[in-house]
Coordinates of C-alpha atoms and ligand atoms in Angstrom, one line a residue:
M23 CA 0.0 0.0 0.1
N24 CA 1.4 3.5 -1.0
K25 CA 1.7 5.0 2.4
T26 CA 1.4 8.7 2.8
T27 CA 2.6 9.6 6.5
L28 CA 1.3 12.6 8.3
A29 CA 4.7 14.3 7.9
E30 CA 4.5 13.8 4.1
F31 CA 1.0 15.0 4.0
L32 CA 2.0 18.1 5.9
T33 CA 5.0 18.7 3.7
H34 CA 2.9 18.6 0.5
A35 CA -0.3 20.4 1.8
E36 CA -0.7 24.1 0.9
L37 CA -0.9 25.4 4.4
A38 CA -2.4 28.9 4.8
E39 CA -0.4 29.0 7.9
P40 CA 3.1 27.4 7.7
A41 CA 3.1 27.0 11.5
L42 CA 0.3 24.4 11.2
R43 CA 2.9 21.9 10.1
G44 CA 4.7 22.1 13.5
M45 CA 1.5 22.4 15.5
I46 CA -0.1 19.5 13.9
T47 CA 3.0 17.4 14.4
D48 CA 3.2 18.3 18.0
I49 CA -0.5 17.5 18.6
A50 CA 0.1 14.1 17.0
Q51 CA 2.9 13.3 19.2
A52 CA 1.0 14.3 22.3
C53 CA -1.9 12.1 21.2
K54 CA 0.4 9.1 20.7
A55 CA 1.6 9.7 24.3
I56 CA -2.0 9.9 25.5
A57 CA -2.7 6.6 23.7
V58 CA 0.0 4.9 25.5
Q59 CA -1.4 6.1 28.8
V60 CA -4.9 4.9 27.9
N61 CA -3.7 1.7 26.6
K62 CA -1.7 1.0 29.8
G63 CA -4.1 2.5 32.2
S64 CA -5.2 -0.8 33.9
L65 CA -1.5 -1.8 34.2
L66 CA -0.4 1.5 35.7
G67 CA -3.4 1.8 38.1
T68 CA -4.5 5.1 36.5
M69 CA -8.0 4.2 35.7
G70 CA -9.5 5.5 38.9
S71 CA -11.3 8.7 39.8
L72 CA -9.8 11.6 41.8
E73 CA -11.5 13.3 44.7
A74 CA -11.2 16.6 42.7
Q75 CA -13.9 17.8 40.5
N76 CA -13.1 20.0 37.3
V77 CA -14.6 23.4 36.4
Q78 CA -17.5 21.3 34.9
G79 CA -18.3 20.1 38.4
E80 CA -17.6 16.6 37.1
T81 CA -15.4 14.0 38.9
Q82 CA -12.0 14.0 37.4
K83 CA -10.4 10.7 36.1
Q84 CA -6.7 10.2 36.9
L85 CA -6.4 9.9 33.1
D86 CA -8.1 13.3 32.5
V87 CA -5.3 14.9 34.5
I88 CA -2.5 12.9 33.1
S89 CA -3.8 13.5 29.5
N90 CA -4.3 17.2 30.3
D91 CA -0.7 17.6 31.5
L92 CA 0.7 15.6 28.6
F93 CA -1.1 17.8 26.2
L94 CA 0.1 21.0 27.8
Q95 CA 3.8 20.0 28.1
M96 CA 4.1 18.5 24.5
N97 CA 2.4 21.2 22.7
Q98 CA 3.9 24.2 24.6
Q99 CA 7.5 23.5 23.6
G100 CA 7.0 24.4 19.9
G101 CA 6.7 28.0 20.6
H102 CA 3.6 28.3 18.6
Y103 CA 1.1 29.2 21.2
A104 CA 0.5 32.3 23.3
G105 CA -2.0 30.4 25.5
M106 CA -4.1 27.1 26.0
A107 CA -7.4 26.3 27.4
S108 CA -8.7 23.0 28.4
E109 CA -12.0 21.4 29.8
E110 CA -9.9 20.4 32.8
M111 CA -8.7 23.9 33.7
D112 CA -10.8 26.8 35.2
E113 CA -8.6 29.4 33.6
P114 CA -6.5 29.6 30.4
Y115 CA -3.0 28.1 31.0
L116 CA -0.2 30.6 30.9
I117 CA 2.6 29.0 28.9
P118 CA 6.0 29.7 30.5
E119 CA 7.5 32.9 28.9
R120 CA 10.4 31.2 27.2
Y121 CA 7.9 29.2 25.0
R122 CA 5.1 31.9 24.5
Q123 CA 6.9 35.0 23.7
H124 CA 6.4 34.5 19.9
G125 CA 3.3 32.5 20.1
R126 CA 0.7 33.5 17.6
Y127 CA -2.1 31.0 18.2
L128 CA -4.3 29.6 20.9
L129 CA -4.8 25.8 21.6
L130 CA -8.1 24.6 23.2
F131 CA -8.8 21.0 23.9
D132 CA -10.7 18.3 25.7
P133 CA -7.9 16.0 26.7
L134 CA -9.8 12.9 27.3
D135 CA -13.4 13.1 25.9
G136 CA -15.6 10.2 27.0
S137 CA -13.4 9.5 30.0
S138 CA -16.3 8.0 32.1
N139 CA -15.8 5.2 29.6
V140 CA -12.1 4.7 30.0
N141 CA -12.1 2.0 32.6
L142 CA -14.7 0.1 30.5
N143 CA -12.2 -0.3 27.7
L144 CA -14.6 1.7 25.3
S145 CA -13.3 4.2 22.9
V146 CA -12.3 7.6 24.3
G147 CA -10.5 10.5 22.4
T148 CA -8.8 13.9 22.5
I149 CA -10.5 16.9 20.9
F150 CA -8.5 20.0 19.7
S151 CA -9.1 23.4 18.2
I152 CA -6.6 26.1 17.0
L153 CA -7.4 29.8 17.0
R154 CA -5.2 32.7 16.0
C155 CA -4.1 34.8 19.1
P156 CA -5.3 38.4 18.7
H157 CA -2.4 40.6 17.3
G158 CA -0.1 41.9 19.9
I159 CA -1.4 39.7 22.8
S160 CA 1.3 37.8 24.5
E161 CA -0.6 37.0 27.8
P162 CA -4.0 36.0 26.4
L163 CA -7.0 36.5 28.7
V164 CA -10.3 34.6 28.5
M165 CA -11.7 37.2 26.2
D166 CA -8.9 36.6 23.6
F167 CA -10.2 32.9 23.3
L168 CA -13.9 33.8 22.7
Q169 CA -13.9 33.6 19.0
P170 CA -16.6 31.9 16.9
G171 CA -15.8 28.4 15.6
S172 CA -15.6 29.9 12.1
A173 CA -12.3 31.5 13.2
Q174 CA -10.6 28.1 13.7
V175 CA -7.5 27.4 11.7
C176 CA -7.3 23.7 12.6
A177 CA -9.7 21.2 14.3
G178 CA -9.7 17.5 14.9
Y179 CA -9.6 14.6 17.3
A180 CA -7.6 11.6 18.3
L181 CA -9.6 8.5 18.7
Y182 CA -8.2 5.8 21.0
G183 CA -10.3 2.8 19.8
S184 CA -9.6 -0.4 18.1
S185 CA -6.9 1.5 16.4
T186 CA -5.6 5.0 17.1
M187 CA -6.6 7.6 14.7
L188 CA -6.0 11.3 14.0
V189 CA -8.8 13.0 12.1
L190 CA -8.3 16.7 11.4
T191 CA -9.3 19.5 9.0
I192 CA -7.4 22.8 8.2
G193 CA -10.2 24.0 5.9
Q194 CA -9.3 21.7 3.0
G195 CA -11.6 18.7 3.8
V196 CA -11.3 16.2 6.5
H197 CA -8.4 13.6 6.4
G198 CA -8.0 10.5 8.7
F199 CA -4.7 9.1 9.8
T200 CA -4.2 5.7 11.4
L201 CA -1.3 5.1 13.8
D202 CA 1.1 2.4 12.5
Q203 CA 2.2 0.8 15.7
D204 CA 5.3 -0.7 14.1
S205 CA 6.6 2.5 12.5
G206 CA 5.1 5.0 15.0
D207 CA 3.9 7.0 12.0
F208 CA 0.3 8.2 11.4
V209 CA -0.6 7.0 8.0
L210 CA -3.2 8.6 5.7
T211 CA -6.0 5.9 5.6
H212 CA -9.2 8.0 5.1
A213 CA -8.5 10.8 2.7
T214 CA -11.2 13.5 2.2
M215 CA -13.9 11.9 4.5
Q216 CA -17.5 12.7 3.5
I217 CA -20.7 12.2 5.6
A218 CA -23.6 10.5 3.7
A219 CA -26.2 13.2 2.9
S220 CA -29.0 10.9 4.1
S221 CA -29.0 8.4 7.0
N222 CA -31.3 6.3 9.2
E223 CA -29.2 6.2 12.4
F224 CA -29.5 8.7 15.4
A225 CA -27.4 8.9 18.5
I226 CA -29.0 10.3 21.6
N227 CA -29.1 9.4 25.3
M228 CA -32.7 8.2 25.5
A229 CA -32.6 8.1 29.2
R230 CA -33.2 11.8 29.2
Q231 CA -36.3 11.7 26.9
R232 CA -38.7 12.9 29.7
W233 CA -36.7 16.1 29.9
W234 CA -36.6 16.9 26.1
D235 CA -38.4 19.8 24.6
A236 CA -41.4 19.1 22.3
P237 CA -39.5 19.3 18.9
V238 CA -36.9 16.7 20.0
Q239 CA -39.6 14.5 21.4
R240 CA -41.5 14.7 18.0
Y241 CA -38.4 14.0 15.9
I242 CA -37.3 11.0 17.9
A243 CA -40.9 9.6 18.0
D244 CA -41.1 9.9 14.3
C245 CA -37.8 8.1 13.9
Q246 CA -39.0 5.4 16.3
A247 CA -42.3 5.1 14.2
G248 CA -40.1 3.8 11.3
S249 CA -41.4 2.8 7.9
E250 CA -45.0 3.0 9.4
G251 CA -44.5 6.5 10.4
P252 CA -44.2 10.0 8.8
L253 CA -40.5 9.5 7.9
G254 CA -41.2 6.3 6.0
K255 CA -38.0 4.5 6.9
D256 CA -36.7 2.4 9.8
Y257 CA -34.1 4.0 12.0
N258 CA -31.2 2.5 14.2
M259 CA -30.0 3.9 17.3
R260 CA -26.5 4.2 18.7
W261 CA -25.2 5.7 22.0
V262 CA -21.5 5.3 23.0
A263 CA -21.4 8.2 25.4
S264 CA -18.1 9.3 23.9
M265 CA -18.7 12.2 21.4
V266 CA -15.4 11.4 19.6
A267 CA -16.6 7.9 18.8
E268 CA -20.1 9.1 17.6
V269 CA -18.8 11.7 15.4
H270 CA -16.2 9.3 13.9
R271 CA -19.0 6.8 13.1
I272 CA -21.0 9.5 11.6
L273 CA -17.9 10.5 9.4
I274 CA -17.7 6.9 8.3
R275 CA -21.4 5.8 7.6
G276 CA -23.5 9.0 8.3
G277 CA -26.1 9.6 11.0
V278 CA -26.9 12.3 13.3
F279 CA -25.8 13.0 16.9
M280 CA -27.9 14.9 19.3
Y281 CA -27.2 16.4 22.8
P282 CA -30.2 18.7 23.3
V283 CA -30.5 21.4 26.1
D284 CA -33.3 19.7 28.3
A285 CA -35.2 20.5 31.5
R286 CA -32.3 19.4 33.6
T287 CA -29.5 21.1 31.7
R288 CA -31.2 24.3 30.6
E289 CA -29.9 26.3 33.5
A290 CA -26.3 25.3 32.7
G291 CA -26.9 25.8 28.9
G292 CA -26.6 22.2 28.0
R293 CA -24.1 19.3 28.5
L294 CA -21.5 19.7 25.8
R295 CA -18.9 22.5 25.7
L296 CA -18.8 24.9 22.8
M297 CA -15.2 25.8 22.6
Y298 CA -13.4 22.6 22.7
E299 CA -16.1 20.1 21.9
A300 CA -18.9 21.5 19.6
N301 CA -16.9 24.1 17.6
P302 CA -14.1 21.6 16.4
M303 CA -16.6 18.8 15.8
A304 CA -18.9 21.3 13.9
W305 CA -16.1 22.4 11.6
L306 CA -15.1 18.7 10.9
V307 CA -18.7 17.8 10.1
E308 CA -19.2 20.8 7.8
Q309 CA -15.8 20.2 6.1
A310 CA -17.1 16.6 5.4
G311 CA -20.4 17.8 3.9
G312 CA -22.7 17.6 7.0
L313 CA -24.4 20.3 9.1
A314 CA -24.0 21.3 12.8
S315 CA -26.6 23.4 14.6
D316 CA -27.6 24.3 18.1
G317 CA -31.2 24.0 17.1
Q318 CA -31.5 27.7 16.2
Q319 CA -28.2 28.4 14.4
R320 CA -25.1 27.1 12.8
I321 CA -22.7 26.3 15.7
L322 CA -19.8 27.8 14.0
D323 CA -21.6 31.2 14.0
I324 CA -22.1 31.3 17.8
T325 CA -20.3 34.2 19.5
P326 CA -18.9 32.8 22.6
Q327 CA -19.7 34.3 26.0
G328 CA -17.6 32.1 28.2
L329 CA -14.7 29.7 28.0
H330 CA -16.7 26.8 29.3
Q331 CA -19.9 27.7 27.8
R332 CA -22.3 24.8 27.1
V333 CA -24.5 24.5 24.0
A334 CA -27.0 22.1 22.4
V335 CA -25.5 20.0 19.6
Y336 CA -27.3 18.5 16.6
L337 CA -24.8 17.4 14.0
G338 CA -24.4 14.9 11.1
S339 CA -26.0 14.0 7.8
R340 CA -27.1 17.0 5.8
E341 CA -30.6 15.9 4.8
E342 CA -31.4 14.6 8.4
I343 CA -30.3 17.8 10.0
Q344 CA -32.3 19.9 7.6
R345 CA -35.4 17.6 8.4
M346 CA -34.7 18.0 12.1
A347 CA -34.7 21.7 11.7
T348 CA -38.3 21.7 10.4
Y349 CA -39.4 20.3 13.7
F350 CA -37.8 23.3 15.6
K351 CA -39.7 25.7 13.3
A352 CA -43.1 24.0 13.6
Ligands
AFP430 P1 -17.2 12.5 29.8 O1 -16.0 13.0 29.2 O2 -17.5 13.0 31.1 O3 -17.3 10.9 29.7 O4 -18.4 13.1 28.9 C1 -18.5 12.6 27.5 C2 -19.4 13.7 26.9 O5 -19.0 14.9 27.1 C3 -19.5 13.4 25.4 O6 -18.3 12.8 24.9 C4 -20.6 12.4 25.3 O7 -21.4 12.5 24.0 C5 -21.5 12.8 26.5 O8 -20.7 13.6 27.3 C6 -22.2 11.7 27.2 O9 -23.2 12.2 28.0 P2 -24.0 11.2 28.9 O10 -23.1 10.8 30.0 O11 -25.2 12.0 29.4 O12 -24.5 10.0 28.1

């Protein structure tokens, strides 16, 4: 098989920002290091939970913190970033002066998405998003991170599953790379990923059904009615409780992923975070021909109000998301 490694891909890609070559290389290395920690978790006794809670008020897994620290250390050394922000840190991380003095970008990430699955040996992942640092800013504040998803220069995820994959976009489509454990290279295995325009598979946490708003109730009920119902086709359901795995499945075979704001999450604004979950995933989905909405607007158009702001997420196959939108307008 004619193997194109990530390094060769980056060499030949026409990068709008040359620094992307170094930033993506460092991100790939950090994800490989996290993959090793996840794969060895049970052997290293790091599969447990900590007493501490993160800014989300969620119990932290040991591997959440280990992954977070690995991502910080292995990405700051390249000198590309003026600042970083993570699901696991209340405030932006101030990169040591010697690394950030020429940094022109901001790195936002969820170091271990789906971590409540990690001791179950189910797929987890890392989600990342790169923004430009506002000109002249060397010590970025929260407000400097609060840019719409349309401003991203790179977005992607690593999936620690049956194989370790890196899936990313720099605005020229979505490309997937599989880690060759023998060579240590990420190899291009999924060039120009495209989401099927139509689908019959939805992903939602059905246990929350009683708290959903009426449009979501109606849409899911119509999906469940199948070929005898108004949608005229049978649907299948999946729920991994790991957004990275759900989005990867949708990139491979289509479908929709839904995490609505519901009666229990309305006060918090929803479950999923805008800056380092919804925005990177929304750009990937759109670059692969799908759609990503919060039920009212394109996720990438949302002007963020807070670093850990939460948002409703409906993303996936174009025709299905367009159909779903009609339920919100009814
Ligand atoms: P964790 O990282 O705390 O496991 O949360 C994962 C997640 O943010 C996202 O990846 C899943 O789609 C969603 O939460 C799962 O939510 P439920 O636990 O309500 O199913």
